[in-house]
PDB file of C-alpha atoms in Angstrom:
ATOM      1  CA  MET A   1     -70.359  41.255 -58.157  1.00  0.00           C
ATOM      2  CA  LEU A   2     -72.549  39.395 -55.779  1.00  0.00           C
ATOM      3  CA  ARG A   3     -74.384  41.858 -55.213  1.00  0.00           C
ATOM      4  CA  LEU A   4     -75.404  42.825 -58.721  1.00  0.00           C
ATOM      5  CA  PHE A   5     -76.302  39.062 -58.870  1.00  0.00           C
ATOM      6  CA  TYR A   6     -78.664  39.345 -56.090  1.00  0.00           C
ATOM      7  CA  TYR A   7     -81.561  41.225 -55.377  1.00  0.00           C
ATOM      8  CA  LYS A   8     -80.935  41.213 -51.641  1.00  0.00           C
ATOM      9  CA  ILE A   9     -77.721  39.480 -49.534  1.00  0.00           C
ATOM     10  CA  LYS A  10     -78.759  39.418 -45.958  1.00  0.00           C
ATOM     11  CA  VAL A  11     -76.021  38.630 -43.164  1.00  0.00           C
ATOM     12  CA  GLU A  12     -76.697  38.009 -39.869  1.00  0.00           C
ATOM     13  CA  GLY A  13     -74.345  36.512 -36.636  1.00  0.00           C
ATOM     14  CA  LEU A  14     -71.055  38.368 -38.144  1.00  0.00           C
ATOM     15  CA  GLU A  15     -70.506  38.977 -34.673  1.00  0.00           C
ATOM     16  CA  ASN A  16     -70.313  34.971 -33.928  1.00  0.00           C
ATOM     17  CA  VAL A  17     -67.143  34.784 -36.302  1.00  0.00           C
ATOM     18  CA  PRO A  18     -64.014  34.368 -34.110  1.00  0.00           C
ATOM     19  CA  ARG A  19     -60.739  36.428 -35.430  1.00  0.00           C
ATOM     20  CA  ASN A  20     -57.435  35.258 -34.593  1.00  0.00           C
ATOM     21  CA  THR A  21     -57.662  32.003 -34.068  1.00  0.00           C
ATOM     22  CA  PRO A  22     -57.421  28.772 -35.575  1.00  0.00           C
ATOM     23  CA  LEU A  23     -61.038  28.220 -37.018  1.00  0.00           C
ATOM     24  CA  ILE A  24     -63.133  25.622 -39.388  1.00  0.00           C
ATOM     25  CA  VAL A  25     -66.144  26.878 -41.111  1.00  0.00           C
ATOM     26  CA  THR A  26     -68.851  24.760 -42.111  1.00  0.00           C
ATOM     27  CA  PRO A  27     -71.176  26.056 -43.862  1.00  0.00           C
ATOM     28  CA  ASN A  28     -74.563  23.845 -46.258  1.00  0.00           C
ATOM     29  CA  HIS A  29     -74.051  23.565 -49.179  1.00  0.00           C
ATOM     30  CA  GLN A  30     -76.691  24.077 -52.101  1.00  0.00           C
ATOM     31  CA  ASN A  31     -75.188  26.104 -55.120  1.00  0.00           C
ATOM     32  CA  ALA A  32     -72.453  25.071 -56.541  1.00  0.00           C
ATOM     33  CA  LEU A  33     -69.705  27.800 -56.840  1.00  0.00           C
ATOM     34  CA  LEU A  34     -71.550  30.574 -55.019  1.00  0.00           C
ATOM     35  CA  ASP A  35     -71.566  29.239 -51.865  1.00  0.00           C
ATOM     36  CA  PRO A  36     -67.565  29.521 -51.382  1.00  0.00           C
ATOM     37  CA  LEU A  37     -68.295  32.832 -53.021  1.00  0.00           C
ATOM     38  CA  LEU A  38     -70.938  34.305 -50.479  1.00  0.00           C
ATOM     39  CA  VAL A  39     -69.307  33.159 -47.278  1.00  0.00           C
ATOM     40  CA  GLY A  40     -65.811  34.283 -48.138  1.00  0.00           C
ATOM     41  CA  SER A  41     -66.689  37.342 -49.307  1.00  0.00           C
ATOM     42  CA  PHE A  42     -68.771  38.428 -45.814  1.00  0.00           C
ATOM     43  CA  ILE A  43     -67.145  36.561 -43.526  1.00  0.00           C
ATOM     44  CA  GLN A  44     -64.513  39.215 -43.224  1.00  0.00           C
ATOM     45  CA  ILE A  45     -61.440  36.985 -42.354  1.00  0.00           C
ATOM     46  CA  PRO A  46     -58.997  34.944 -45.064  1.00  0.00           C
ATOM     47  CA  LEU A  47     -60.008  31.122 -46.017  1.00  0.00           C
ATOM     48  CA  HIS A  48     -58.424  28.906 -47.393  1.00  0.00           C
ATOM     49  CA  TYR A  49     -61.081  25.668 -49.510  1.00  0.00           C
ATOM     50  CA  LEU A  50     -60.559  22.242 -49.418  1.00  0.00           C
ATOM     51  CA  THR A  51     -62.397  21.711 -52.735  1.00  0.00           C
ATOM     52  CA  ARG A  52     -63.157  18.387 -54.650  1.00  0.00           C
ATOM     53  CA  SER A  53     -60.398  16.875 -55.944  1.00  0.00           C
ATOM     54  CA  ASP A  54     -61.556  16.203 -59.610  1.00  0.00           C
ATOM     55  CA  VAL A  55     -61.428  20.118 -60.289  1.00  0.00           C
ATOM     56  CA  PHE A  56     -57.526  20.170 -59.851  1.00  0.00           C
ATOM     57  CA  THR A  57     -55.456  19.610 -63.285  1.00  0.00           C
ATOM     58  CA  SER A  58     -52.599  20.132 -64.897  1.00  0.00           C
ATOM     59  CA  TRP A  59     -53.421  23.975 -65.931  1.00  0.00           C
ATOM     60  CA  THR A  60     -56.070  24.749 -63.127  1.00  0.00           C
ATOM     61  CA  LYS A  61     -53.978  23.624 -60.311  1.00  0.00           C
ATOM     62  CA  PRO A  62     -51.916  26.796 -60.284  1.00  0.00           C
ATOM     63  CA  ILE A  63     -54.662  29.117 -60.479  1.00  0.00           C
ATOM     64  CA  LEU A  64     -56.886  27.379 -57.679  1.00  0.00           C
ATOM     65  CA  LYS A  65     -53.936  27.677 -55.759  1.00  0.00           C
ATOM     66  CA  LEU A  66     -53.655  31.381 -55.801  1.00  0.00           C
ATOM     67  CA  PHE A  67     -57.160  31.693 -54.584  1.00  0.00           C
ATOM     68  CA  ASN A  68     -56.222  29.450 -51.232  1.00  0.00           C
ATOM     69  CA  MET A  69     -58.058  26.353 -52.495  1.00  0.00           C
ATOM     70  CA  LEU A  70     -56.446  22.677 -51.746  1.00  0.00           C
ATOM     71  CA  PRO A  71     -57.612  19.307 -53.104  1.00  0.00           C
ATOM     72  CA  ILE A  72     -60.114  17.190 -50.936  1.00  0.00           C
ATOM     73  CA  TYR A  73     -60.649  13.317 -51.819  1.00  0.00           C
ATOM     74  CA  ARG A  74     -63.562  11.778 -51.362  1.00  0.00           C
ATOM     75  CA  ILE A  75     -64.724   8.144 -52.192  1.00  0.00           C
ATOM     76  CA  ARG A  76     -65.289   8.623 -55.320  1.00  0.00           C
ATOM     77  CA  ASP A  77     -62.477   9.331 -56.034  1.00  0.00           C
ATOM     78  CA  GLY A  78     -61.190   5.989 -55.350  1.00  0.00           C
ATOM     79  CA  TYR A  79     -59.829   4.370 -52.380  1.00  0.00           C
ATOM     80  CA  ALA A  80     -56.065   4.725 -53.213  1.00  0.00           C
ATOM     81  CA  LYS A  81     -56.447   8.879 -53.426  1.00  0.00           C
ATOM     82  CA  LEU A  82     -58.136   8.630 -50.110  1.00  0.00           C
ATOM     83  CA  SER A  83     -54.665   8.357 -47.874  1.00  0.00           C
ATOM     84  CA  LEU A  84     -53.501  11.648 -49.813  1.00  0.00           C
ATOM     85  CA  ASN A  85     -55.703  13.477 -47.730  1.00  0.00           C
ATOM     86  CA  ASP A  86     -53.174  13.307 -45.201  1.00  0.00           C
ATOM     87  CA  GLY A  87     -51.239  15.642 -46.967  1.00  0.00           C
ATOM     88  CA  ILE A  88     -54.669  17.899 -47.160  1.00  0.00           C
ATOM     89  CA  PHE A  89     -54.949  17.424 -43.580  1.00  0.00           C
ATOM     90  CA  GLY A  90     -50.884  18.496 -42.413  1.00  0.00           C
ATOM     91  CA  SER A  91     -51.440  21.623 -44.862  1.00  0.00           C
ATOM     92  CA  CYS A  92     -54.818  22.557 -43.151  1.00  0.00           C
ATOM     93  CA  GLN A  93     -52.806  22.318 -39.842  1.00  0.00           C
ATOM     94  CA  GLU A  94     -50.105  24.623 -40.573  1.00  0.00           C
ATOM     95  CA  ILE A  95     -52.805  26.866 -41.397  1.00  0.00           C
ATOM     96  CA  PHE A  96     -54.416  26.529 -38.418  1.00  0.00           C
ATOM     97  CA  ARG A  97     -50.901  26.930 -36.113  1.00  0.00           C
ATOM     98  CA  GLN A  98     -50.623  30.556 -37.979  1.00  0.00           C
ATOM     99  CA  LYS A  99     -54.301  30.742 -37.241  1.00  0.00           C
ATOM    100  CA  GLY A 100     -55.519  30.972 -40.371  1.00  0.00           C
ATOM    101  CA  SER A 101     -59.115  29.361 -41.171  1.00  0.00           C
ATOM    102  CA  VAL A 102     -60.328  26.634 -43.229  1.00  0.00           C
ATOM    103  CA  LEU A 103     -63.985  25.893 -45.194  1.00  0.00           C
ATOM    104  CA  ILE A 104     -64.764  22.797 -45.909  1.00  0.00           C
ATOM    105  CA  PHE A 105     -68.361  21.240 -46.816  1.00  0.00           C
ATOM    106  CA  ALA A 106     -69.647  18.725 -44.176  1.00  0.00           C
ATOM    107  CA  GLU A 107     -71.887  17.310 -46.468  1.00  0.00           C
ATOM    108  CA  GLY A 108     -69.585  16.061 -48.472  1.00  0.00           C
ATOM    109  CA  ASN A 109     -71.513  17.134 -51.447  1.00  0.00           C
ATOM    110  CA  HIS A 110     -74.505  19.993 -53.492  1.00  0.00           C
ATOM    111  CA  GLY A 111     -77.769  19.266 -53.064  1.00  0.00           C
ATOM    112  CA  LYS A 112     -80.900  21.407 -54.146  1.00  0.00           C
ATOM    113  CA  GLU A 113     -83.200  20.995 -50.527  1.00  0.00           C
ATOM    114  CA  TYR A 114     -83.156  23.431 -48.197  1.00  0.00           C
ATOM    115  CA  TYR A 115     -82.775  21.192 -45.510  1.00  0.00           C
ATOM    116  CA  LEU A 116     -79.222  19.620 -44.014  1.00  0.00           C
ATOM    117  CA  ARG A 117     -78.098  16.269 -45.166  1.00  0.00           C
ATOM    118  CA  PRO A 118     -76.398  13.723 -43.467  1.00  0.00           C
ATOM    119  CA  LEU A 119     -72.652  14.809 -42.854  1.00  0.00           C
ATOM    120  CA  THR A 120     -69.903  13.111 -43.784  1.00  0.00           C
ATOM    121  CA  LYS A 121     -67.052  12.642 -40.800  1.00  0.00           C
ATOM    122  CA  GLY A 122     -64.375  14.576 -42.905  1.00  0.00           C
ATOM    123  CA  ALA A 123     -65.477  18.017 -41.484  1.00  0.00           C
ATOM    124  CA  ALA A 124     -65.175  15.912 -37.670  1.00  0.00           C
ATOM    125  CA  ARG A 125     -62.166  13.761 -38.462  1.00  0.00           C
ATOM    126  CA  LEU A 126     -59.842  17.215 -39.985  1.00  0.00           C
ATOM    127  CA  ALA A 127     -60.934  18.547 -36.489  1.00  0.00           C
ATOM    128  CA  LEU A 128     -60.350  16.169 -34.272  1.00  0.00           C
ATOM    129  CA  GLN A 129     -56.723  15.285 -35.469  1.00  0.00           C
ATOM    130  CA  SER A 130     -56.151  19.035 -35.964  1.00  0.00           C
ATOM    131  CA  GLN A 131     -56.723  19.302 -32.664  1.00  0.00           C
ATOM    132  CA  LYS A 132     -54.458  16.399 -31.518  1.00  0.00           C
ATOM    133  CA  GLN A 133     -51.682  18.382 -33.268  1.00  0.00           C
ATOM    134  CA  LEU A 134     -52.646  21.960 -31.854  1.00  0.00           C
ATOM    135  CA  ASP A 135     -51.689  23.465 -28.474  1.00  0.00           C
ATOM    136  CA  GLU A 136     -54.002  26.042 -29.070  1.00  0.00           C
ATOM    137  CA  GLU A 137     -57.817  25.724 -28.996  1.00  0.00           C
ATOM    138  CA  LEU A 138     -59.414  24.718 -32.410  1.00  0.00           C
ATOM    139  CA  MET A 139     -62.656  26.584 -32.658  1.00  0.00           C
ATOM    140  CA  VAL A 140     -65.640  25.016 -35.447  1.00  0.00           C
ATOM    141  CA  LEU A 141     -67.911  27.777 -37.243  1.00  0.00           C
ATOM    142  CA  PRO A 142     -71.439  26.641 -38.223  1.00  0.00           C
ATOM    143  CA  VAL A 143     -72.581  28.686 -41.461  1.00  0.00           C
ATOM    144  CA  GLY A 144     -76.332  28.532 -43.007  1.00  0.00           C
ATOM    145  CA  LEU A 145     -76.695  29.828 -46.874  1.00  0.00           C
ATOM    146  CA  ASN A 146     -80.738  29.926 -47.062  1.00  0.00           C
ATOM    147  CA  PHE A 147     -81.826  30.581 -50.765  1.00  0.00           C
ATOM    148  CA  TRP A 148     -85.040  32.216 -51.929  1.00  0.00           C
ATOM    149  CA  SER A 149     -84.075  30.503 -55.297  1.00  0.00           C
ATOM    150  CA  HIS A 150     -80.942  27.927 -56.730  1.00  0.00           C
ATOM    151  CA  ARG A 151     -81.815  29.233 -59.922  1.00  0.00           C
ATOM    152  CA  GLU A 152     -82.262  32.536 -60.161  1.00  0.00           C
ATOM    153  CA  PRO A 153     -80.981  36.237 -60.557  1.00  0.00           C
ATOM    154  CA  LYS A 154     -82.108  38.791 -58.320  1.00  0.00           C
ATOM    155  CA  SER A 155     -83.063  36.581 -55.675  1.00  0.00           C
ATOM    156  CA  THR A 156     -82.455  36.686 -51.979  1.00  0.00           C
ATOM    157  CA  VAL A 157     -80.538  34.760 -49.948  1.00  0.00           C
ATOM    158  CA  LEU A 158     -79.777  34.918 -46.154  1.00  0.00           C
ATOM    159  CA  ILE A 159     -76.267  34.287 -44.965  1.00  0.00           C
ATOM    160  CA  LYS A 160     -76.712  33.226 -41.379  1.00  0.00           C
ATOM    161  CA  PHE A 161     -72.996  32.761 -39.020  1.00  0.00           C
ATOM    162  CA  GLY A 162     -73.912  30.220 -36.331  1.00  0.00           C
ATOM    163  CA  LYS A 163     -72.237  29.819 -32.548  1.00  0.00           C
ATOM    164  CA  PRO A 164     -68.518  28.786 -33.021  1.00  0.00           C
ATOM    165  CA  PHE A 165     -67.992  25.802 -30.515  1.00  0.00           C
ATOM    166  CA  SER A 166     -63.883  24.276 -29.219  1.00  0.00           C
ATOM    167  CA  VAL A 167     -63.142  20.647 -30.534  1.00  0.00           C
ATOM    168  CA  LYS A 168     -61.351  20.437 -27.924  1.00  0.00           C
ATOM    169  CA  ASN A 169     -64.490  19.802 -25.471  1.00  0.00           C
ATOM    170  CA  TYR A 170     -64.981  16.269 -28.117  1.00  0.00           C
ATOM    171  CA  LEU A 171     -60.892  15.143 -28.056  1.00  0.00           C
ATOM    172  CA  ASP A 172     -60.922  13.293 -24.908  1.00  0.00           C
ATOM    173  CA  GLN A 173     -64.442  10.919 -26.284  1.00  0.00           C
ATOM    174  CA  TYR A 174     -62.083  10.587 -29.594  1.00  0.00           C
ATOM    175  CA  GLU A 175     -58.789   9.730 -27.929  1.00  0.00           C
ATOM    176  CA  ARG A 176     -60.505   6.882 -25.662  1.00  0.00           C
ATOM    177  CA  ASN A 177     -62.876   5.865 -28.574  1.00  0.00           C
ATOM    178  CA  SER A 178     -62.132   7.067 -32.148  1.00  0.00           C
ATOM    179  CA  THR A 179     -65.556   6.295 -33.929  1.00  0.00           C
ATOM    180  CA  LYS A 180     -67.273   7.286 -31.055  1.00  0.00           C
ATOM    181  CA  GLY A 181     -65.266  10.115 -30.926  1.00  0.00           C
ATOM    182  CA  LEU A 182     -66.002  11.265 -34.679  1.00  0.00           C
ATOM    183  CA  ILE A 183     -69.666  10.207 -34.678  1.00  0.00           C
ATOM    184  CA  GLU A 184     -70.082  13.046 -31.473  1.00  0.00           C
ATOM    185  CA  MET A 185     -68.051  15.628 -33.328  1.00  0.00           C
ATOM    186  CA  ARG A 186     -69.977  14.852 -36.644  1.00  0.00           C
ATOM    187  CA  ASP A 187     -73.058  15.299 -34.225  1.00  0.00           C
ATOM    188  CA  ALA A 188     -71.947  18.677 -32.760  1.00  0.00           C
ATOM    189  CA  ILE A 189     -71.224  19.808 -36.117  1.00  0.00           C
ATOM    190  CA  SER A 190     -74.404  18.980 -37.725  1.00  0.00           C
ATOM    191  CA  ASP A 191     -76.609  20.383 -34.957  1.00  0.00           C
ATOM    192  CA  GLY A 192     -74.388  23.904 -35.124  1.00  0.00           C
ATOM    193  CA  MET A 193     -75.044  24.087 -38.800  1.00  0.00           C
ATOM    194  CA  LYS A 194     -79.478  23.592 -38.308  1.00  0.00           C
ATOM    195  CA  GLU A 195     -78.978  25.997 -36.090  1.00  0.00           C
ATOM    196  CA  THR A 196     -78.153  28.227 -39.003  1.00  0.00           C
ATOM    197  CA  LEU A 197     -80.959  26.892 -41.113  1.00  0.00           C
ATOM    198  CA  ILE A 198     -84.379  28.482 -41.827  1.00  0.00           C
ATOM    199  CA  ILE A 199     -85.746  24.874 -43.099  1.00  0.00           C
ATOM    200  CA  PRO A 200     -83.323  22.301 -41.240  1.00  0.00           C
ATOM    201  CA  ASP A 201     -84.890  19.005 -41.482  1.00  0.00           C
ATOM    202  CA  VAL A 202     -87.239  17.538 -44.118  1.00  0.00           C
ATOM    203  CA  THR A 203     -90.752  17.137 -42.351  1.00  0.00           C
ATOM    204  CA  ASP A 204     -94.039  16.054 -43.539  1.00  0.00           C
ATOM    205  CA  ASP A 205     -95.045  20.025 -44.403  1.00  0.00           C
ATOM    206  CA  TYR A 206     -91.527  20.573 -46.148  1.00  0.00           C
ATOM    207  CA  GLU A 207     -93.274  21.563 -49.427  1.00  0.00           C
ATOM    208  CA  LEU A 208     -96.051  23.545 -48.284  1.00  0.00           C
ATOM    209  CA  ARG A 209     -92.972  25.568 -45.600  1.00  0.00           C
ATOM    210  CA  LYS A 210     -90.204  25.452 -48.764  1.00  0.00           C
ATOM    211  CA  ARG A 211     -92.902  27.759 -51.004  1.00  0.00           C
ATOM    212  CA  PHE A 212     -94.572  29.912 -48.399  1.00  0.00           C
ATOM    213  CA  THR A 213     -91.321  30.880 -45.983  1.00  0.00           C
ATOM    214  CA  PHE A 214     -89.360  31.804 -49.231  1.00  0.00           C
ATOM    215  CA  GLN A 215     -92.045  34.203 -50.969  1.00  0.00           C
ATOM    216  CA  GLN A 216     -91.102  37.604 -51.807  1.00  0.00           C
ATOM    217  CA  LYS A 217     -93.069  39.489 -49.099  1.00  0.00           C
ATOM    218  CA  HIS A 218     -90.811  37.771 -46.754  1.00  0.00           C
ATOM    219  CA  GLU A 219     -87.525  38.930 -47.746  1.00  0.00           C
ATOM    220  CA  ALA A 220     -87.633  41.532 -45.125  1.00  0.00           C
ATOM    221  CA  PHE A 221     -87.878  38.766 -42.182  1.00  0.00           C
ATOM    222  CA  THR A 222     -85.057  38.663 -39.683  1.00  0.00           C
ATOM    223  CA  PHE A 223     -83.664  35.061 -39.626  1.00  0.00           C
ATOM    224  CA  GLN A 224     -86.085  34.175 -35.736  1.00  0.00           C
ATOM    225  CA  ASP A 225     -88.973  35.597 -37.835  1.00  0.00           C
ATOM    226  CA  LEU A 226     -88.429  33.241 -40.777  1.00  0.00           C
ATOM    227  CA  LYS A 227     -88.066  30.459 -38.455  1.00  0.00           C
ATOM    228  CA  SER A 228     -90.943  31.482 -35.963  1.00  0.00           C
ATOM    229  CA  ILE A 229     -93.900  31.960 -38.933  1.00  0.00           C
ATOM    230  CA  GLU A 230     -96.866  30.777 -39.232  1.00  0.00           C
ATOM    231  CA  LEU A 231     -97.651  28.513 -42.276  1.00  0.00           C
ATOM    232  CA  SER A 232    -100.634  28.387 -43.919  1.00  0.00           C
ATOM    233  CA  ASP A 233    -101.321  26.874 -47.520  1.00  0.00           C
ATOM    234  CA  GLU A 234    -103.321  29.756 -48.519  1.00  0.00           C
ATOM    235  CA  GLY A 235    -101.659  33.619 -49.765  1.00  0.00           C
ATOM    236  CA  VAL A 236     -98.912  31.519 -51.504  1.00  0.00           C
ATOM    237  CA  ASP A 237     -97.434  33.649 -53.595  1.00  0.00           C
ATOM    238  CA  VAL A 238     -97.925  32.169 -57.199  1.00  0.00           C
ATOM    239  CA  LYS A 239     -94.438  34.078 -58.676  1.00  0.00           C
ATOM    240  CA  PRO A 240     -95.180  35.137 -62.382  1.00  0.00           C
ATOM    241  CA  SER A 241     -93.257  34.579 -65.315  1.00  0.00           C
ATOM    242  CA  LYS A 242     -90.881  37.142 -66.206  1.00  0.00           C
ATOM    243  CA  GLY A 243     -89.608  37.327 -69.531  1.00  0.00           C
ATOM    244  CA  HIS A 244     -86.568  39.862 -69.088  1.00  0.00           C
ATOM    245  CA  TRP A 245     -87.364  41.088 -72.544  1.00  0.00           C
ATOM    246  CA  ILE A 246     -85.655  44.186 -72.236  1.00  0.00           C
ATOM    247  CA  ALA A 247     -82.482  42.954 -71.262  1.00  0.00           C
ATOM    248  CA  LYS A 248     -82.265  39.784 -73.741  1.00  0.00           C
ATOM    249  CA  PHE A 249     -82.981  42.215 -76.667  1.00  0.00           C
ATOM    250  CA  LEU A 250     -80.351  44.653 -75.611  1.00  0.00           C
ATOM    251  CA  ASN A 251     -78.476  41.840 -74.782  1.00  0.00           C
ATOM    252  CA  PRO A 252     -78.583  38.452 -76.470  1.00  0.00           C
ATOM    253  CA  ILE A 253     -75.593  37.121 -77.515  1.00  0.00           C
ATOM    254  CA  PRO A 254     -74.334  37.029 -73.756  1.00  0.00           C
ATOM    255  CA  PHE A 255     -77.909  35.209 -73.043  1.00  0.00           C
ATOM    256  CA  LEU A 256     -77.719  32.784 -75.665  1.00  0.00           C
ATOM    257  CA  LEU A 257     -74.859  31.860 -74.378  1.00  0.00           C
ATOM    258  CA  ILE A 258     -75.852  30.867 -70.778  1.00  0.00           C
ATOM    259  CA  ARG A 259     -78.566  29.072 -72.179  1.00  0.00           C
ATOM    260  CA  HIS A 260     -76.320  27.288 -74.601  1.00  0.00           C
ATOM    261  CA  PHE A 261     -74.843  26.077 -70.873  1.00  0.00           C
ATOM    262  CA  ILE A 262     -77.407  25.525 -69.176  1.00  0.00           C
ATOM    263  CA  GLN A 263     -78.989  23.657 -71.772  1.00  0.00           C
ATOM    264  CA  LYS A 264     -75.927  21.253 -71.149  1.00  0.00           C
ATOM    265  CA  VAL A 265     -76.215  20.903 -67.231  1.00  0.00           C
ATOM    266  CA  ASP A 266     -79.185  18.789 -65.735  1.00  0.00           C
ATOM    267  CA  ASP A 267     -78.295  19.080 -62.344  1.00  0.00           C
ATOM    268  CA  VAL A 268     -79.821  22.585 -61.554  1.00  0.00           C
ATOM    269  CA  VAL A 269     -77.536  23.036 -58.402  1.00  0.00           C
ATOM    270  CA  PHE A 270     -75.641  24.319 -61.089  1.00  0.00           C
ATOM    271  CA  HIS A 271     -77.604  26.789 -63.020  1.00  0.00           C
ATOM    272  CA  ALA A 272     -76.621  30.037 -61.146  1.00  0.00           C
ATOM    273  CA  THR A 273     -72.943  29.368 -60.558  1.00  0.00           C
ATOM    274  CA  LEU A 274     -73.051  28.936 -64.701  1.00  0.00           C
ATOM    275  CA  LYS A 275     -75.283  32.459 -64.699  1.00  0.00           C
ATOM    276  CA  PHE A 276     -73.136  34.191 -62.475  1.00  0.00           C
ATOM    277  CA  THR A 277     -69.970  33.025 -63.789  1.00  0.00           C
ATOM    278  CA  ILE A 278     -70.861  33.184 -67.848  1.00  0.00           C
ATOM    279  CA  GLY A 279     -72.156  36.372 -67.387  1.00  0.00           C
ATOM    280  CA  LEU A 280     -69.187  38.040 -65.385  1.00  0.00           C
ATOM    281  CA  ILE A 281     -67.418  37.377 -68.542  1.00  0.00           C
ATOM    282  CA  ALA A 282     -69.859  37.557 -71.102  1.00  0.00           C
ATOM    283  CA  PHE A 283     -71.470  41.053 -70.589  1.00  0.00           C
ATOM    284  CA  PRO A 284     -68.334  43.343 -70.709  1.00  0.00           C
ATOM    285  CA  ILE A 285     -67.209  41.599 -73.740  1.00  0.00           C
ATOM    286  CA  TRP A 286     -69.882  42.226 -75.783  1.00  0.00           C
ATOM    287  CA  TRP A 287     -70.475  45.423 -73.951  1.00  0.00           C
ATOM    288  CA  VAL A 288     -67.292  46.328 -75.359  1.00  0.00           C
ATOM    289  CA  SER A 289     -67.433  44.677 -79.223  1.00  0.00           C
ATOM    290  CA  VAL A 290     -70.495  46.674 -79.371  1.00  0.00           C
ATOM    291  CA  PHE A 291     -68.850  50.108 -78.459  1.00  0.00           C
ATOM    292  CA  LEU A 292     -66.063  49.521 -80.742  1.00  0.00           C
ATOM    293  CA  ILE A 293     -67.881  48.822 -83.575  1.00  0.00           C
ATOM    294  CA  LEU A 294     -70.459  51.489 -83.076  1.00  0.00           C
ATOM    295  CA  PHE A 295     -67.137  53.834 -82.124  1.00  0.00           C
ATOM    296  CA  PHE A 296     -65.497  53.091 -85.284  1.00  0.00           C
ATOM    297  CA  THR A 297     -68.655  53.219 -87.158  1.00  0.00           C
ATOM    298  CA  LEU A 298     -71.080  55.753 -86.028  1.00  0.00           C
ATOM    299  CA  GLY A 299     -68.888  57.109 -83.791  1.00  0.00           C
ATOM    300  CA  ILE A 300     -68.322  58.112 -79.510  1.00  0.00           C
ATOM    301  CA  LYS A 301     -71.421  59.309 -79.212  1.00  0.00           C
ATOM    302  CA  ILE A 302     -73.846  56.394 -80.701  1.00  0.00           C
ATOM    303  CA  ALA A 303     -71.194  54.414 -79.110  1.00  0.00           C
ATOM    304  CA  VAL A 304     -71.386  55.324 -75.658  1.00  0.00           C
ATOM    305  CA  LEU A 305     -74.792  55.640 -75.508  1.00  0.00           C
ATOM    306  CA  ALA A 306     -75.326  52.263 -76.681  1.00  0.00           C
ATOM    307  CA  VAL A 307     -73.425  50.652 -73.911  1.00  0.00           C
ATOM    308  CA  ILE A 308     -75.383  52.902 -71.226  1.00  0.00           C
ATOM    309  CA  VAL A 309     -79.109  51.618 -73.098  1.00  0.00           C
ATOM    310  CA  MET A 310     -77.830  47.527 -72.627  1.00  0.00           C
ATOM    311  CA  VAL A 311     -76.403  47.822 -69.071  1.00  0.00           C
ATOM    312  CA  PHE A 312     -79.798  49.854 -68.128  1.00  0.00           C
ATOM    313  CA  GLY A 313     -81.661  47.601 -70.052  1.00  0.00           C
ATOM    314  CA  LEU A 314     -80.220  44.535 -67.927  1.00  0.00           C
ATOM    315  CA  PHE A 315     -80.314  45.761 -64.517  1.00  0.00           C
ATOM    316  CA  TYR A 316     -83.934  48.204 -64.715  1.00  0.00           C
ATOM    317  CA  SER A 317     -85.468  44.429 -66.304  1.00  0.00           C
ATOM    318  CA  TYR A 318     -84.764  42.729 -63.359  1.00  0.00           C
ATOM    319  CA  GLN A 319     -85.685  45.541 -60.531  1.00  0.00           C
ATOM    320  CA  ARG A 320     -89.606  44.483 -59.046  1.00  0.00           C
TER     321      ARG A 320
END
């Protein structure tokens, strides 16, 4: 479904993913639910996900656990709840003992900008505290999610798996001075993550770099090509406003539902996630409903033809 939602998903560095070893995966976080879905779908090893605790309710908790999701508590959840992370870290350490992998968003929250935001100490603390309890070497794998658009379907995303590094290299400093050790570990994770991002830092030419780099004509470029691209304020594509009227005309109810929910959410980081998740449910229900109505009124041939036209119209209207 991700490959249908996006125009192109490019993956580089899969050879860097360690196998059969305890692993912490640290992607950047720019696009809400789509970020863990993208990493988990293409990393080719099973993952457990540290997830903001406020999504764990009495009825969602059993479902989220089925998807290997564990709650992580942040300061905004209240200082009293931070101690609950000790138990979560203990669960992670058990996963590591079984040579499993845990994904944590080291930035601590999401943001729509392309550069890496300052990291919290959560990932560093998980890494160092876990390594102290493990006999085997714990590795950290930085991951970069580079989006051509945070909001639009049929855009491109480049997933870059970086070079893994060992937590043991930072354990001595942590045991001598826990504060300095955490900072050193955090900085190492940050440096590794920046190596996986096309735009790692905010600079004076950031806006120009963002507009120029993430153009449709650059979608075939490799990660290294995009990193070394020569900037110019000329030749920036002005993307035409596409109404995608064919898809909307043939599938009005799903599009109205998506629009209704998006209008209620100001944070654009959630827009692509809403389009993906609502569409995943609404479009099949719409197609089945139309099929049943036409089947019982006009017959099987008209019903099948109508569904084919609706499905084809949806994807054709987003082609370039």
